[in-house]
Short mmCIF file of C-alpha atoms in Angstrom, two decimals:
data_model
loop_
_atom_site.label_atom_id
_atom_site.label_comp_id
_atom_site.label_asym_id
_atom_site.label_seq_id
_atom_site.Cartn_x
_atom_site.Cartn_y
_atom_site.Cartn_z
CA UNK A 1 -44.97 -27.48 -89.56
CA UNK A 2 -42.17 -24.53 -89.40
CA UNK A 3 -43.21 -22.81 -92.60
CA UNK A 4 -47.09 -23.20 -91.49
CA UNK A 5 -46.29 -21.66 -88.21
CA UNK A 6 -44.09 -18.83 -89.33
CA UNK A 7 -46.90 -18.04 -91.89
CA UNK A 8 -49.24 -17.43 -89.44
CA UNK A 9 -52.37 -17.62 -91.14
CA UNK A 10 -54.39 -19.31 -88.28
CA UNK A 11 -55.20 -22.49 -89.67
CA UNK A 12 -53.14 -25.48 -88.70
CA UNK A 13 -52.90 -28.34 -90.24
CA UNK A 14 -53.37 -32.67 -89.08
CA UNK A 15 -49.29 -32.02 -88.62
CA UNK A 16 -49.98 -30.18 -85.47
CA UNK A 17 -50.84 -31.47 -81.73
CA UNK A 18 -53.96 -30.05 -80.20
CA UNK A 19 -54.61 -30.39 -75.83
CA UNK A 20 -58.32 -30.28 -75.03
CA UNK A 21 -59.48 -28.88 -72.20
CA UNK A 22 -63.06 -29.62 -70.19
CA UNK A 23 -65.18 -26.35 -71.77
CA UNK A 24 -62.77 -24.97 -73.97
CA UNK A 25 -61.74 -25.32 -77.67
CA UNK A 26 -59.07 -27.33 -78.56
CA UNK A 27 -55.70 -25.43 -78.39
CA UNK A 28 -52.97 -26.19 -80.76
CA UNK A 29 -49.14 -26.82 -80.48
CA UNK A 30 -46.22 -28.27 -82.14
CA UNK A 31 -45.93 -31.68 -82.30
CA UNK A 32 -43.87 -33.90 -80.26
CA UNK A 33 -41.57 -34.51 -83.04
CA UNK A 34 -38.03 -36.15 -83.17
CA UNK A 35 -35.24 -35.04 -81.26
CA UNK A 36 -37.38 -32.36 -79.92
CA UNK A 37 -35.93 -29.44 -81.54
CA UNK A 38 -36.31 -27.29 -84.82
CA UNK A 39 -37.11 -30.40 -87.24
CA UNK A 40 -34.27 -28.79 -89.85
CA UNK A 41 -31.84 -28.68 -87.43
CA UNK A 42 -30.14 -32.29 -88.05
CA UNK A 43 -30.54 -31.13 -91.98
CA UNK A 44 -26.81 -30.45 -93.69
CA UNK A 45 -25.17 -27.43 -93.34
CA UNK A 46 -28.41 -26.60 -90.46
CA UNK A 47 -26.43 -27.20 -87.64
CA UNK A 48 -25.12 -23.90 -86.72
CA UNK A 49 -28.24 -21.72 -87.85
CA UNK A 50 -30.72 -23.72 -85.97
CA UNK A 51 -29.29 -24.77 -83.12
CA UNK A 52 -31.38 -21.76 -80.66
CA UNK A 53 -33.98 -22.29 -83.45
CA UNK A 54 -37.36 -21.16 -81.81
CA UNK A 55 -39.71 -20.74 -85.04
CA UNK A 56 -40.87 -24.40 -84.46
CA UNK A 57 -42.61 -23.85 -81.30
CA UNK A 58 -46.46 -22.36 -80.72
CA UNK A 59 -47.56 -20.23 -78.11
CA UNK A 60 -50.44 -19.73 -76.33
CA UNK A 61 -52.36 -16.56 -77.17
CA UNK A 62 -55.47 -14.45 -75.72
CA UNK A 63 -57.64 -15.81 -78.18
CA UNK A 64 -56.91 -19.49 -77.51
CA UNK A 65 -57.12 -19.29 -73.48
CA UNK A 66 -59.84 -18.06 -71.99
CA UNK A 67 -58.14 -14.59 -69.80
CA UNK A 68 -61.37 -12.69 -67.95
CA UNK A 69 -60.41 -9.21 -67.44
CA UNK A 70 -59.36 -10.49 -63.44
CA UNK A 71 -57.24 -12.86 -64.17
CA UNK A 72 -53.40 -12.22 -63.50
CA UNK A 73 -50.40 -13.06 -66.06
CA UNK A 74 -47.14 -15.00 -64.67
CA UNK A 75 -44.15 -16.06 -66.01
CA UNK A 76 -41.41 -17.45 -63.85
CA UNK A 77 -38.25 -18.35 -65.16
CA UNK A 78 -35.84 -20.86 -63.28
CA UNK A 79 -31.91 -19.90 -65.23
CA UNK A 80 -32.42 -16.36 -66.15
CA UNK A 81 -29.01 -15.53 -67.22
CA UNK A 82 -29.52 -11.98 -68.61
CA UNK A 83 -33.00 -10.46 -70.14
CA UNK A 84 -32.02 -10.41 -73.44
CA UNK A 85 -31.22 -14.04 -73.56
CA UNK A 86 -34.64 -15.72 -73.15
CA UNK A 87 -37.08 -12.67 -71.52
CA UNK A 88 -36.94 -10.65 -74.20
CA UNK A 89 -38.30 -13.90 -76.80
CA UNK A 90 -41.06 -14.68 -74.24
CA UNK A 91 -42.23 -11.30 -73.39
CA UNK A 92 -41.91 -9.97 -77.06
CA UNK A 93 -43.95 -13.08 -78.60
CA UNK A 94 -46.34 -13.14 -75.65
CA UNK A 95 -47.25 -9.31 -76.36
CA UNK A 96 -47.77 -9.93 -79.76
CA UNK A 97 -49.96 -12.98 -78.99
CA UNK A 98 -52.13 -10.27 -76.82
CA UNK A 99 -50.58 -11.58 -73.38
CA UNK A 100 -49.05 -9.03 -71.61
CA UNK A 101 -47.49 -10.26 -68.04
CA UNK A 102 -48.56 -8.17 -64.82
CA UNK A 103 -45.21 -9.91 -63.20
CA UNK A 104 -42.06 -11.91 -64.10
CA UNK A 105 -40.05 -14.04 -61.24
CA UNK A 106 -37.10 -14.67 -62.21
CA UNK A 107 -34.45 -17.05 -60.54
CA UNK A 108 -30.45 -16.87 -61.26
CA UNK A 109 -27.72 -19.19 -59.40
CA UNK A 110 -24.77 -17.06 -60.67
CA UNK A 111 -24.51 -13.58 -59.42
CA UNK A 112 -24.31 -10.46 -61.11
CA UNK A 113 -25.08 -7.00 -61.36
CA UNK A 114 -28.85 -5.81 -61.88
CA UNK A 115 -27.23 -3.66 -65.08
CA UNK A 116 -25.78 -6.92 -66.25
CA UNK A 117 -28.81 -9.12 -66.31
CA UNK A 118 -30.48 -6.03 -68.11
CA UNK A 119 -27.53 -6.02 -70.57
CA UNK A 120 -28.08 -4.68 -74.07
CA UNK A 121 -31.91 -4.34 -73.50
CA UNK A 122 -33.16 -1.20 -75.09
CA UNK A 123 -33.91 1.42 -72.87
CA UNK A 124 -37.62 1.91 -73.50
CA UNK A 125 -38.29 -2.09 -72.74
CA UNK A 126 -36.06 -1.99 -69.56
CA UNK A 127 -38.39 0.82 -68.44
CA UNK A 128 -41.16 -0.86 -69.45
CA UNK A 129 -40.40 -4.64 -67.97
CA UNK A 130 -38.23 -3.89 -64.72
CA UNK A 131 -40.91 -2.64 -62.68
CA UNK A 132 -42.78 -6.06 -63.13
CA UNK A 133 -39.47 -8.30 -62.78
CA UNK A 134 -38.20 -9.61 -59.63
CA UNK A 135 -35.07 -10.80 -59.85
CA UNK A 136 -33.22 -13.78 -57.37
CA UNK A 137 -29.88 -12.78 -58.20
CA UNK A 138 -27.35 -15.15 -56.94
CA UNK A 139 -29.91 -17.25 -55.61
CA UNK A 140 -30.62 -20.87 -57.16
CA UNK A 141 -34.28 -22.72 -56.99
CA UNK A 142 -34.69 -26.07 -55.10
CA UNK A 143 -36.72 -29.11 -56.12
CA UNK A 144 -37.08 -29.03 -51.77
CA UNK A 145 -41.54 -29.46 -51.52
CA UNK A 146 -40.95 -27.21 -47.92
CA UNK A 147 -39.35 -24.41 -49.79
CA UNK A 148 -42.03 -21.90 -50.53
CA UNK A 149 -40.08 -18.81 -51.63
CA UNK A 150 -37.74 -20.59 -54.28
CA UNK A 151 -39.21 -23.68 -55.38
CA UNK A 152 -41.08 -22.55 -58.37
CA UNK A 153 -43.33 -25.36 -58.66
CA UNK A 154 -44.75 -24.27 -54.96
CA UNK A 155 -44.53 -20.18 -56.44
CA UNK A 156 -47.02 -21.20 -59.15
CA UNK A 157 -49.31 -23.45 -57.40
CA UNK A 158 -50.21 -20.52 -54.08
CA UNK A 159 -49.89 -17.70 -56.96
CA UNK A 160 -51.53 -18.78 -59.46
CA UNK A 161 -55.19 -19.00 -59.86
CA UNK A 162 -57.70 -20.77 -62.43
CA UNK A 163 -58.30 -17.73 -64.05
CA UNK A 164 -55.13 -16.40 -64.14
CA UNK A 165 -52.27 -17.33 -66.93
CA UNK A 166 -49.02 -18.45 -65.78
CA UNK A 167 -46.18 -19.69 -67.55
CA UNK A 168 -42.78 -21.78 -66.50
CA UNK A 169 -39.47 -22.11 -68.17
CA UNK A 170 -37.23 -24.75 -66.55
CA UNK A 171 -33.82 -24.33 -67.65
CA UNK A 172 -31.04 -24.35 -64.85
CA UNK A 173 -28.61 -27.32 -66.80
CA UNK A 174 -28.96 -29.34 -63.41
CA UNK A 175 -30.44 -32.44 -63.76
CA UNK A 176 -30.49 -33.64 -60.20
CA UNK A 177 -32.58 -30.38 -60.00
CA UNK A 178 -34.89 -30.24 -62.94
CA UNK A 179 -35.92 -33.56 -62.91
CA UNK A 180 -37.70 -33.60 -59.06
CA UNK A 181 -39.20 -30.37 -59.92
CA UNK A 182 -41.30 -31.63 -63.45
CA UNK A 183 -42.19 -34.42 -61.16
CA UNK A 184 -43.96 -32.00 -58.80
CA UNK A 185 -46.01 -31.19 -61.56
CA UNK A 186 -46.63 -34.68 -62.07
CA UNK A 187 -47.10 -35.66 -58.82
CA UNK A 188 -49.89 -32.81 -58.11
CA UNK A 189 -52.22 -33.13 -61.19
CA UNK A 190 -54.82 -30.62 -59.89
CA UNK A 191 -52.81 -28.07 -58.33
CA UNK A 192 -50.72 -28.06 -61.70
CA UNK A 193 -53.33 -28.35 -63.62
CA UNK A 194 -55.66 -25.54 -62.13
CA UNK A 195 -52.38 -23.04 -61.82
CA UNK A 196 -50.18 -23.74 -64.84
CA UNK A 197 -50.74 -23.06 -68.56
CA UNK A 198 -47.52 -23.16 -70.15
CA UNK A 199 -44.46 -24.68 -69.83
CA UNK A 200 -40.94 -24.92 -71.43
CA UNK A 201 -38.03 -27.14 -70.49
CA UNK A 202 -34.94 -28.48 -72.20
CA UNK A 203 -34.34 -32.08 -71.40
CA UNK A 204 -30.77 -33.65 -70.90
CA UNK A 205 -30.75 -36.62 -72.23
CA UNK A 206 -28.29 -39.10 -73.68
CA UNK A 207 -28.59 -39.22 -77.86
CA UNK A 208 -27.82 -37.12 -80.37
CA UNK A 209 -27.54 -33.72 -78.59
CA UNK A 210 -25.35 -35.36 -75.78
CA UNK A 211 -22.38 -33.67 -77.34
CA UNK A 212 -23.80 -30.22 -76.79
CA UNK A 213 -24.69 -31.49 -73.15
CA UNK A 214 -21.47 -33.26 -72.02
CA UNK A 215 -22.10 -35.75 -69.05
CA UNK A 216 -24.79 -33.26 -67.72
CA UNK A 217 -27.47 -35.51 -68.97
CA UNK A 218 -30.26 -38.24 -67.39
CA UNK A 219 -32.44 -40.52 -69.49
CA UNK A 220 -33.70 -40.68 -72.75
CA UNK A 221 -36.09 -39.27 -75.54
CA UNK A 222 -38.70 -41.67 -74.84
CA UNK A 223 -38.30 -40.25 -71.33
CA UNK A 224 -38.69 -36.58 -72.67
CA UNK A 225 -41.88 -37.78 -75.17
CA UNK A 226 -43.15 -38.88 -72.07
CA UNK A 227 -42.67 -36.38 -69.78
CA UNK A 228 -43.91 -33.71 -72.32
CA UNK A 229 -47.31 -36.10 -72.60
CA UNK A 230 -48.11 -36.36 -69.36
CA UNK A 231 -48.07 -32.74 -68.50
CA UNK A 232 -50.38 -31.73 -71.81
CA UNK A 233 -52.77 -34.87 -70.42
CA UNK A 234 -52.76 -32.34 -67.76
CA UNK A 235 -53.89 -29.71 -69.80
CA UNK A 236 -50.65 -27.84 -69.47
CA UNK A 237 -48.75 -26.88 -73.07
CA UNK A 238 -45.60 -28.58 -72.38
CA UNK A 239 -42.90 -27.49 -74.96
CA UNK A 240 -39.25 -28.59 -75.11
CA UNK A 241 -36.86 -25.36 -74.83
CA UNK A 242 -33.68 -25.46 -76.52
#
């Protein structure tokens, strides 16, 4: 499905998932496929090239969510190392998808200069994105339900609306962490489901990829297919992130 998606032509094929939602058409995303990565990437000779592959996953776009001209755009990023890393993907692919983001929260555990986080970003989308980025610098999120300010799953469910588009990528390398918060999600199907669209997440898990992961890991891939299904049951587009 990585050559139909990079082609772009808007017709998918029986290879790809679709999520239905109650009064909407039926959206369309990557299938939960194998070890939930680029489907090349355990090819010969693939390893290093597609490791931070990202050309196998689809995004939501303007045309395939309803937006109403009131509705708000989110993102909130938990492990926001530096703009350029991840931000720049999202909010560059998002833009072209005709989803623009009124504000970006953006958590980091590891301190650091503002001009470090905005590192190597050109000048003209620094101006453009730092007026609409709050940054927790130094400051990690909890997986604590009582924690209103840094516990992203309670951000998104008093921020975000119906209406409104909000998406979440979960990548903090901290199991003990990551794993209470997707189960917030899970454990509040209509506050996640009336608040969150999207959401991206790379899963730990013991396998194939454990090498790249050390000890830092917690279950399996049947876990992750699992996970990943509940939350689009939900009506959320739940990707793996890499």
């Amino acid at each position: 499905w990585v050559t139909e998606n990079q082609a772009g032509n808007g017709m998918a094929s029986s290879t790809f998932s679709r999520m239905c939602r109650n009064g909407e058409h039926p959206q369309v995303l990557e299938p939960l496929a194998g070890i939930l990565r680029d489907p090349r990437y355990l090819c010969p000779d693939n390893y290093r090239f597609l490791l931070f592959s990202i050309d196998w996953l689809v995004l939501a776009d303007s045309k395939s969510i309803p937006m109403p001209a009131s509705s708000k755009r989110y993102f909130f990023d938990a492990g926001g190392t530096h703009f350029m890393d991840a931000m720049q993907f999202f909010t560059s692919k998002y833009q072209e998808r005709g989803i623009v983001f009124d504000h970006i929260y953006v958590w980091e555990a590891v301190y650091q200069t503002v001009d470090m986080y905005w590192s190597g970003t050109p000048p003209a989308t620094r101006a453009f994105w730092e007026p609409r980025l709050s940054f927790f610098n130094g400051v990690p999120v909890t997986s604590d339900p009582a924690d209103h300010i840094n516990n992203p799953v309670n951000r998104i469910h008093q921020l975000c609306g119906v209406k409104d588009f909000c998406a979440f990528k979960l990548d903090i390398d901290t199991p003990s962490v990551e794993l209470p918060i997707v189960n917030q999600l899970l454990a509040n199907p209509a506050a996640t489901r009336a608040s969150l669209d999207e959401f991206f997440f790379e899963h730990h898990v013991h396998g194939l990829m454990q090498n790249n992961w050390g000890d830092a890991v917690e279950g399996t891939f049947a876990d992750s297919y699992q996970m990943f299904g509940q939350l689009r049951q939900l009506g959320v587009r739940a990707h793996s992130w890499i």
